[in-house]
Coordinates of C-alpha atoms in Angstrom, one line a residue:
M1 CA -59.1 45.4 24.6
K2 CA -56.5 42.7 24.3
V3 CA -53.9 42.2 27.1
K4 CA -50.7 40.4 26.4
N5 CA -49.8 37.3 28.5
P6 CA -47.0 38.3 30.9
W7 CA -45.0 35.2 29.9
H8 CA -45.4 35.8 26.1
R9 CA -42.3 38.1 25.5
P10 CA -39.9 36.1 27.8
L11 CA -40.9 32.8 26.1
I12 CA -40.1 34.3 22.6
I13 CA -36.8 35.6 23.9
F14 CA -36.0 32.1 25.4
I15 CA -36.8 30.3 22.2
A16 CA -34.7 32.7 20.1
A17 CA -31.8 32.2 22.5
V18 CA -32.1 28.4 22.3
I19 CA -32.2 28.5 18.5
G20 CA -29.2 30.9 18.4
A21 CA -27.2 28.7 20.8
G22 CA -28.1 25.6 18.9
I23 CA -26.8 27.2 15.6
I24 CA -23.6 28.3 17.3
I25 CA -23.0 24.8 18.8
M26 CA -23.6 23.2 15.5
V27 CA -21.1 25.5 13.8
V28 CA -18.5 25.0 16.5
I29 CA -18.8 21.2 16.4
A30 CA -18.7 21.2 12.6
V31 CA -15.5 23.3 12.5
V32 CA -13.8 21.2 15.2
Q33 CA -14.9 17.9 13.7
N34 CA -13.8 18.7 10.1
K35 CA -10.6 20.6 10.7
P36 CA -7.6 19.0 8.9
L37 CA -5.6 16.8 11.2
Y38 CA -1.8 17.3 11.2
Q39 CA -0.1 14.0 10.4
K40 CA 2.7 13.3 12.9
Y41 CA 5.6 11.2 11.8
K42 CA 8.4 9.5 13.6
Y43 CA 11.7 8.5 12.1
G44 CA 14.3 5.8 12.4
I45 CA 17.7 5.2 10.9
V46 CA 19.2 1.7 10.3
L47 CA 22.7 1.2 9.0
D48 CA 23.4 -2.0 7.1
A49 CA 27.1 -2.7 7.5
G50 CA 27.5 -5.5 5.0
S51 CA 30.6 -7.4 3.9
S52 CA 31.2 -5.3 0.7
H53 CA 29.6 -1.9 1.6
T54 CA 27.5 0.0 4.1
S55 CA 24.1 1.5 3.4
V56 CA 22.1 4.0 5.5
Y57 CA 18.3 3.7 5.4
I58 CA 15.9 6.3 6.8
Y59 CA 12.4 5.1 7.7
E60 CA 9.3 7.1 8.7
W61 CA 5.9 6.0 10.1
P62 CA 2.8 7.7 11.5
A63 CA 3.2 8.2 15.2
E64 CA 0.0 6.3 15.9
K65 CA 0.2 2.5 15.8
E66 CA -1.6 -0.2 13.8
N67 CA -2.0 -3.4 15.9
N68 CA 1.1 -2.6 17.9
T69 CA 3.4 -2.4 14.9
G70 CA 4.2 1.0 13.3
M71 CA 3.5 1.5 9.6
V72 CA 7.0 2.0 8.3
N73 CA 8.1 3.2 4.9
Q74 CA 11.6 3.9 3.4
K75 CA 12.1 7.6 3.0
H76 CA 15.7 7.8 2.0
A77 CA 18.7 5.6 1.3
C78 CA 22.4 6.4 1.0
N79 CA 25.3 4.1 0.0
V80 CA 28.5 4.8 1.9
K81 CA 31.5 5.2 -0.3
G82 CA 34.2 2.6 0.0
K83 CA 34.2 -1.0 1.2
G84 CA 32.4 -2.5 4.2
I85 CA 33.5 -1.5 7.7
S86 CA 35.2 -4.9 8.2
S87 CA 37.8 -3.8 5.6
Y88 CA 39.0 -1.2 8.1
S89 CA 40.3 -3.7 10.6
G90 CA 43.9 -2.3 10.2
T91 CA 42.7 1.3 10.5
P92 CA 39.5 1.2 12.6
Q93 CA 39.2 5.0 12.9
K94 CA 38.4 5.2 9.2
A95 CA 35.4 3.0 9.7
G96 CA 33.6 5.7 11.6
E97 CA 34.8 8.4 9.3
S98 CA 33.4 6.6 6.3
L99 CA 29.8 7.2 7.6
K100 CA 30.0 11.0 7.7
E101 CA 28.6 11.9 4.3
C102 CA 25.5 9.6 4.6
M103 CA 24.8 10.6 8.2
D104 CA 25.0 14.3 7.2
E105 CA 22.3 13.5 4.6
A106 CA 20.2 11.9 7.3
K107 CA 20.5 15.0 9.4
K108 CA 19.2 17.1 6.6
T109 CA 16.4 14.7 5.7
I110 CA 14.8 14.4 9.1
P111 CA 13.1 17.5 10.6
N112 CA 15.2 19.2 13.3
Y113 CA 12.5 18.8 16.0
R114 CA 12.6 15.1 15.5
H115 CA 16.4 14.6 15.7
H116 CA 16.6 14.0 19.5
E117 CA 14.0 11.2 19.4
T118 CA 15.0 9.5 16.2
P119 CA 16.7 6.1 17.0
V120 CA 19.8 5.1 15.2
Y121 CA 20.8 1.4 14.9
L122 CA 23.8 -0.2 13.2
G123 CA 23.6 -3.8 12.3
A124 CA 26.8 -5.5 11.0
T125 CA 26.3 -8.7 9.1
A126 CA 28.5 -11.5 7.6
G127 CA 31.6 -9.4 6.9
M128 CA 31.9 -8.4 10.6
R129 CA 31.0 -12.0 11.7
L130 CA 34.0 -13.2 9.8
L131 CA 36.2 -10.5 11.2
E132 CA 35.0 -11.4 14.7
M133 CA 35.9 -15.1 14.1
E134 CA 39.4 -14.1 12.9
N135 CA 40.2 -11.1 15.2
K136 CA 37.8 -10.3 18.0
I137 CA 39.9 -7.3 19.1
A138 CA 39.9 -5.8 15.7
S139 CA 36.1 -6.2 15.2
G140 CA 35.6 -4.5 18.6
E141 CA 37.7 -1.6 17.6
V142 CA 35.8 -1.2 14.4
L143 CA 32.5 -1.1 16.3
K144 CA 33.9 1.4 18.7
S145 CA 34.9 3.6 15.8
V146 CA 31.4 3.6 14.2
E147 CA 29.8 4.1 17.6
K148 CA 31.9 7.2 18.3
S149 CA 30.9 8.6 14.9
L150 CA 27.2 7.9 15.3
Q151 CA 27.1 9.4 18.8
A152 CA 28.4 12.7 17.5
Y153 CA 25.0 13.2 15.7
P154 CA 21.9 14.7 17.5
F155 CA 20.0 11.4 17.1
S156 CA 19.1 8.9 19.8
Y157 CA 21.9 6.4 19.4
Q158 CA 20.7 2.9 20.2
G159 CA 23.8 0.7 19.6
A160 CA 26.0 -0.9 17.0
R161 CA 26.2 -4.6 17.0
I162 CA 26.9 -7.7 14.9
I163 CA 23.5 -9.3 14.2
S164 CA 23.2 -13.0 13.9
G165 CA 22.6 -14.8 10.6
Q166 CA 19.2 -16.0 11.9
E167 CA 18.2 -12.4 12.7
E168 CA 19.3 -11.3 9.3
G169 CA 17.2 -14.0 7.6
A170 CA 14.1 -13.4 9.8
F171 CA 14.1 -9.6 9.4
G172 CA 14.5 -10.1 5.7
W173 CA 11.4 -12.3 5.7
I174 CA 9.5 -9.6 7.6
T175 CA 10.5 -7.0 5.0
V176 CA 9.4 -9.1 2.0
N177 CA 6.0 -9.9 3.4
Y178 CA 5.4 -6.4 4.8
L179 CA 6.1 -4.8 1.5
S180 CA 4.0 -7.4 -0.3
E181 CA 1.1 -6.6 2.2
N182 CA 0.8 -10.3 3.2
F183 CA 0.3 -9.5 6.9
R184 CA -2.9 -7.6 6.2
T185 CA -4.6 -10.4 4.1
A186 CA -5.4 -14.0 4.5
S187 CA -3.3 -14.9 1.4
G188 CA -0.4 -16.3 3.5
T189 CA 3.2 -15.4 3.6
V190 CA 6.1 -16.0 1.2
G191 CA 9.6 -17.3 2.1
A192 CA 12.7 -15.2 1.8
L193 CA 16.1 -16.1 0.3
D194 CA 19.0 -13.7 0.6
L195 CA 22.4 -14.0 -1.1
G196 CA 25.1 -11.6 0.0
G197 CA 28.8 -11.5 -0.4
A198 CA 29.7 -13.5 2.7
S199 CA 26.5 -15.4 3.7
T200 CA 23.2 -16.7 2.4
Q201 CA 19.9 -17.0 4.4
I202 CA 16.7 -19.0 3.9
T203 CA 13.6 -18.2 5.9
F204 CA 10.0 -19.4 5.6
V205 CA 6.9 -20.4 7.7
S206 CA 6.9 -24.1 8.5
E207 CA 3.9 -26.0 9.7
G208 CA 5.9 -29.0 10.7
I209 CA 8.0 -29.7 13.8
L210 CA 11.4 -28.1 13.6
E211 CA 14.0 -30.6 14.8
S212 CA 16.7 -28.0 15.5
P213 CA 15.5 -25.2 17.9
E214 CA 18.5 -23.0 16.9
N215 CA 16.8 -22.7 13.4
S216 CA 13.5 -21.5 14.9
I217 CA 12.3 -18.0 15.6
D218 CA 8.9 -16.5 16.5
F219 CA 7.3 -13.2 15.8
R220 CA 4.1 -11.5 16.5
L221 CA 3.1 -8.9 13.9
Y222 CA -0.3 -7.3 13.2
G223 CA -1.9 -9.4 15.9
N224 CA -0.7 -12.7 14.4
D225 CA 1.9 -15.2 15.5
Y226 CA 4.5 -16.6 13.0
H227 CA 6.7 -19.6 13.6
L228 CA 9.7 -19.5 11.2
Y229 CA 12.4 -21.8 10.1
T230 CA 15.5 -19.8 9.4
H231 CA 19.2 -20.5 8.8
S232 CA 22.2 -18.5 7.7
F233 CA 25.1 -20.2 6.0
L234 CA 28.2 -18.1 6.8
C235 CA 30.9 -18.4 4.1
Y236 CA 28.3 -19.3 1.5
G237 CA 27.8 -15.8 0.1
K238 CA 29.0 -15.6 -3.5
D239 CA 32.3 -13.9 -2.7
Q240 CA 33.3 -16.4 -0.1
V241 CA 32.1 -19.4 -2.2
L242 CA 34.4 -18.2 -5.0
K243 CA 37.3 -18.2 -2.5
L244 CA 36.3 -21.7 -1.4
S245 CA 36.2 -23.0 -4.9
L246 CA 39.6 -21.4 -5.8
E247 CA 41.1 -22.8 -2.6
K248 CA 40.1 -26.3 -3.4
Q249 CA 41.6 -26.0 -6.9
I250 CA 44.9 -24.5 -5.5
Q251 CA 45.2 -27.1 -2.8
S252 CA 45.0 -29.9 -5.5
K253 CA 47.9 -28.4 -7.4
L254 CA 49.9 -26.9 -4.6
N255 CA 52.6 -29.6 -4.4
M256 CA 52.8 -30.3 -8.2
T257 CA 54.4 -27.1 -9.5
D258 CA 55.5 -23.6 -8.5
N259 CA 53.7 -22.0 -11.4
I260 CA 50.1 -22.8 -10.7
I261 CA 47.6 -22.3 -13.6
L262 CA 43.9 -22.7 -12.7
E263 CA 41.7 -23.5 -15.6
D264 CA 38.4 -22.4 -14.3
P265 CA 35.2 -23.5 -16.1
C266 CA 33.2 -20.8 -14.2
F267 CA 34.9 -17.9 -16.0
H268 CA 34.7 -17.0 -19.6
P269 CA 37.4 -18.2 -22.0
D270 CA 39.1 -14.8 -22.5
Y271 CA 39.6 -14.3 -18.7
N272 CA 43.2 -14.6 -17.7
V273 CA 44.4 -12.8 -14.5
I274 CA 47.4 -13.2 -12.2
K275 CA 46.2 -13.3 -8.6
S276 CA 48.0 -13.6 -5.3
F277 CA 47.4 -16.4 -2.8
Q278 CA 46.6 -13.6 -0.3
S279 CA 43.5 -12.7 -2.3
V280 CA 42.1 -16.2 -1.7
F281 CA 43.6 -17.2 1.7
D282 CA 42.8 -14.0 3.5
S283 CA 39.4 -15.3 4.6
P284 CA 38.7 -17.5 7.7
C285 CA 36.3 -19.5 5.4
V286 CA 39.2 -21.2 3.7
K287 CA 42.0 -23.5 4.9
K288 CA 45.2 -21.6 5.6
V289 CA 48.5 -22.1 3.7
D290 CA 52.0 -21.7 5.0
Q291 CA 52.9 -18.1 5.7
S292 CA 55.8 -18.5 3.2
Q293 CA 53.3 -19.2 0.4
K294 CA 51.1 -16.2 1.0
E295 CA 53.2 -14.1 -1.4
N296 CA 52.9 -16.6 -4.2
T297 CA 50.7 -16.0 -7.2
F298 CA 48.7 -18.1 -9.6
S299 CA 47.3 -17.7 -13.0
H300 CA 43.5 -17.7 -13.1
K301 CA 42.3 -18.7 -16.6
G302 CA 38.7 -19.1 -17.7
T303 CA 37.5 -22.0 -19.9
G304 CA 33.8 -21.3 -19.9
N305 CA 32.0 -24.7 -19.3
W306 CA 28.7 -24.6 -17.4
N307 CA 28.5 -28.3 -16.6
K308 CA 32.0 -28.5 -15.3
C309 CA 31.4 -25.2 -13.4
Q310 CA 28.4 -26.7 -11.6
E311 CA 30.4 -29.8 -10.7
A312 CA 33.2 -27.7 -9.2
I313 CA 30.6 -25.7 -7.2
K314 CA 28.9 -28.8 -5.9
K315 CA 32.2 -29.7 -4.1
V316 CA 31.7 -26.8 -1.6
F317 CA 28.5 -28.4 -0.3
N318 CA 28.9 -31.2 2.2
T319 CA 25.9 -33.5 1.8
S320 CA 27.6 -36.7 3.0
Y321 CA 26.3 -36.6 6.6
C322 CA 23.0 -35.6 8.2
R323 CA 21.9 -36.4 11.8
F324 CA 18.4 -35.2 11.3
S325 CA 15.5 -36.7 9.3
R326 CA 16.5 -34.4 6.4
C327 CA 19.1 -31.7 5.8
S328 CA 20.0 -29.0 3.3
F329 CA 23.8 -29.3 3.5
N330 CA 26.6 -29.2 6.0
D331 CA 24.5 -31.2 8.5
V332 CA 21.9 -28.4 8.8
F333 CA 18.3 -29.5 9.3
Q334 CA 15.8 -28.0 6.9
P335 CA 12.1 -28.9 6.4
P336 CA 10.8 -29.1 2.8
V337 CA 10.5 -25.7 1.2
E338 CA 6.8 -24.5 1.1
G339 CA 5.0 -21.9 -0.9
Q340 CA 6.4 -18.9 -2.8
F341 CA 9.8 -17.4 -2.3
G342 CA 11.4 -14.0 -3.0
L343 CA 15.2 -14.1 -3.7
K344 CA 17.1 -11.0 -3.0
Q345 CA 20.7 -10.7 -4.4
N346 CA 22.9 -7.7 -4.1
H347 CA 23.3 -6.0 -7.5
P348 CA 26.5 -3.9 -7.4
E349 CA 27.4 -1.4 -10.0
V350 CA 28.6 -3.0 -13.2
K351 CA 32.4 -3.2 -12.9
E352 CA 34.9 -5.4 -14.6
K353 CA 35.2 -7.6 -11.4
Y354 CA 31.5 -8.3 -11.3
L355 CA 31.2 -8.8 -15.1
A356 CA 33.9 -11.4 -14.9
E357 CA 32.2 -13.2 -12.1
Y358 CA 28.6 -13.2 -13.5
C359 CA 29.0 -16.7 -15.0
F360 CA 30.2 -18.1 -11.6
S361 CA 27.5 -16.2 -9.7
G362 CA 24.6 -17.4 -11.9
T363 CA 25.8 -21.0 -11.7
Y364 CA 26.2 -20.8 -8.0
I365 CA 22.7 -19.4 -7.5
I366 CA 21.1 -22.3 -9.4
T367 CA 23.3 -24.9 -7.7
L368 CA 22.6 -23.4 -4.2
L369 CA 18.8 -23.5 -4.8
E370 CA 18.7 -27.0 -6.3
E371 CA 21.5 -28.9 -4.6
G372 CA 21.6 -26.8 -1.4
Y373 CA 18.1 -25.9 -0.5
G374 CA 16.3 -28.6 -2.4
F375 CA 14.3 -26.6 -4.9
T376 CA 12.9 -28.5 -7.8
S377 CA 11.6 -27.5 -11.3
K378 CA 8.1 -27.1 -10.0
D379 CA 9.3 -24.5 -7.4
W380 CA 10.8 -22.1 -10.0
K381 CA 7.4 -20.7 -11.0
N382 CA 6.9 -19.7 -7.3
T383 CA 10.3 -18.0 -7.0
K384 CA 10.9 -14.3 -7.8
F385 CA 14.2 -12.4 -8.0
I386 CA 13.7 -9.0 -6.3
K387 CA 15.6 -6.0 -5.2
N388 CA 12.9 -3.4 -4.5
I389 CA 9.2 -3.7 -3.6
R390 CA 7.1 -0.5 -3.5
D391 CA 10.1 1.8 -3.6
S392 CA 11.7 0.1 -0.6
E393 CA 14.7 -2.2 -0.7
A394 CA 13.8 -5.8 0.2
G395 CA 16.6 -6.3 2.7
W396 CA 16.7 -7.0 6.4
T397 CA 16.8 -3.4 7.6
L398 CA 13.1 -2.6 7.1
G399 CA 12.1 -5.7 9.0
Y400 CA 14.5 -4.7 11.7
M401 CA 12.9 -1.3 12.0
L402 CA 9.4 -2.8 12.0
N403 CA 10.3 -5.1 14.8
L404 CA 11.9 -2.3 16.8
T405 CA 8.9 0.0 16.6
N406 CA 7.3 -2.1 19.3
M407 CA 9.8 -0.5 21.7
I408 CA 9.1 3.0 20.6
P409 CA 6.4 4.8 22.6
A410 CA 3.3 5.7 20.5
E411 CA 2.2 9.3 20.5
A412 CA -1.5 10.1 21.1
P413 CA -2.6 11.2 17.6
D414 CA -4.9 14.1 16.8
T415 CA -8.3 12.4 16.6
P416 CA -11.8 13.7 15.6
L417 CA -13.9 15.1 18.5
M418 CA -16.2 12.1 18.1
P419 CA -16.8 9.1 15.7
Y420 CA -18.4 10.0 12.4
G421 CA -21.6 8.2 13.3
G422 CA -22.0 10.1 16.6
Y423 CA -21.2 13.4 14.8
V424 CA -24.0 12.8 12.3
S425 CA -26.5 11.7 15.0
L426 CA -25.8 14.8 17.1
M427 CA -26.2 17.1 14.1
L428 CA -29.6 15.5 13.4
V429 CA -30.8 15.8 17.0
L430 CA -29.7 19.5 17.2
S431 CA -31.3 20.2 13.9
L432 CA -34.6 18.6 15.1
L433 CA -34.6 20.5 18.3
I434 CA -34.0 23.8 16.5
F435 CA -36.8 23.0 14.1
V436 CA -39.1 22.2 17.0
F437 CA -38.3 25.4 18.8
L438 CA -38.8 27.3 15.6
I439 CA -42.3 25.9 15.2
L440 CA -43.1 26.6 18.9
G441 CA -41.8 30.1 18.5
F442 CA -43.9 30.7 15.4
I443 CA -47.0 29.3 17.2
F444 CA -46.6 31.5 20.2
F445 CA -45.7 34.5 18.1
R446 CA -48.8 34.1 16.0
R447 CA -51.1 33.3 18.9
P448 CA -53.5 36.2 19.8
S449 CA -53.3 37.9 23.1
C450 CA -56.0 37.2 25.7
P451 CA -58.9 39.8 25.4
A452 CA -59.4 42.1 28.5
H453 CA -62.5 41.6 30.7
K454 CA -65.0 44.4 30.5
E455 CA -66.4 45.8 33.8
I456 CA -70.1 45.5 34.0
I457 CA -71.7 48.3 35.9

């Protein structure tokens, strides 16, 4: 007669329990490890208050960080109707009112639960720099108006200010290189040129010693340090240079006759428009005329001669004096241009005004690059004219947002329970243990019971 071992049944139950628990643990870990992760996004709004118009840009980036700089992409853009905010110096309250339509769009675009933590920044550029030069009180009233308007929205208002020309150039450089993915590779960076209505900027990495500290700015992005040369020429945007050119022609004829006719080689031959002195002399970039002459008019007549046009434009650059080892123009230090460049120019809608000025603008761009910045024929193949890169505008606002994300706290993202390698290793160990216990269970289950001892009488 066979008698079962007293520990046989409990051992089988224990092995079965271990196998069952192991299977349950494996299933739970697999479910948790492979559940879809919810992608959290943060948002930021930057308003570019330029000389001719204002644009509102909405950016988004994953809440987690990459090397201390948020991965930012342009989500939406809205152009404010009307002129730039500097044009409202006489009626500053309208500056804030002009932003309503685009800010309402921003409110709809960004999820409600993110409104309170979405930062809003307004950066005013050359148009407001000129207004501040001419009338500091008026520029302050305009900024107060836009500030009041932006604070009425449920976003986190972070300020409205006039950014410097150096900041505008440097943030534009960040934008171009970020969108070109130059920060993630060892291919090097490209320089950035920006031509607006009231100013122009040049920015590039320079390996040499910069003789003027005011033209130097440093950034740390994606774990790398960048030492930049940057300079902004206020009054050398295409609109202001046109005023400078016309002012020089008017001044040369001012005392000769009351009926001034300007034969302008930078405009096509069929162009003939009567203009007021006020349209030229309303800018702080040009020399003033007597108050009594501001109501005067002149005849602006085109003759269409490229060579003479370039000669006229060259007169706005002062290259007669340089206190450094080398200069661009107007006694501004500039090291030799290096590497590739991206040139961003504003492309307004095709209107009669812009069509008439295309000849002037094209000639000015070439003259600025060659006579101003020192580009040569060999540099042209390394220069690209751009507006958008990867569906984002190549302006300063994205660079501004990229830089500011260093001040925005990072959220802890939803991460897997463990690294993928650890997950695979744990699954293998658990599978092996379950297999071992299955073998042991099978052995003990099949093992015969001990035979009972017979009594010998």
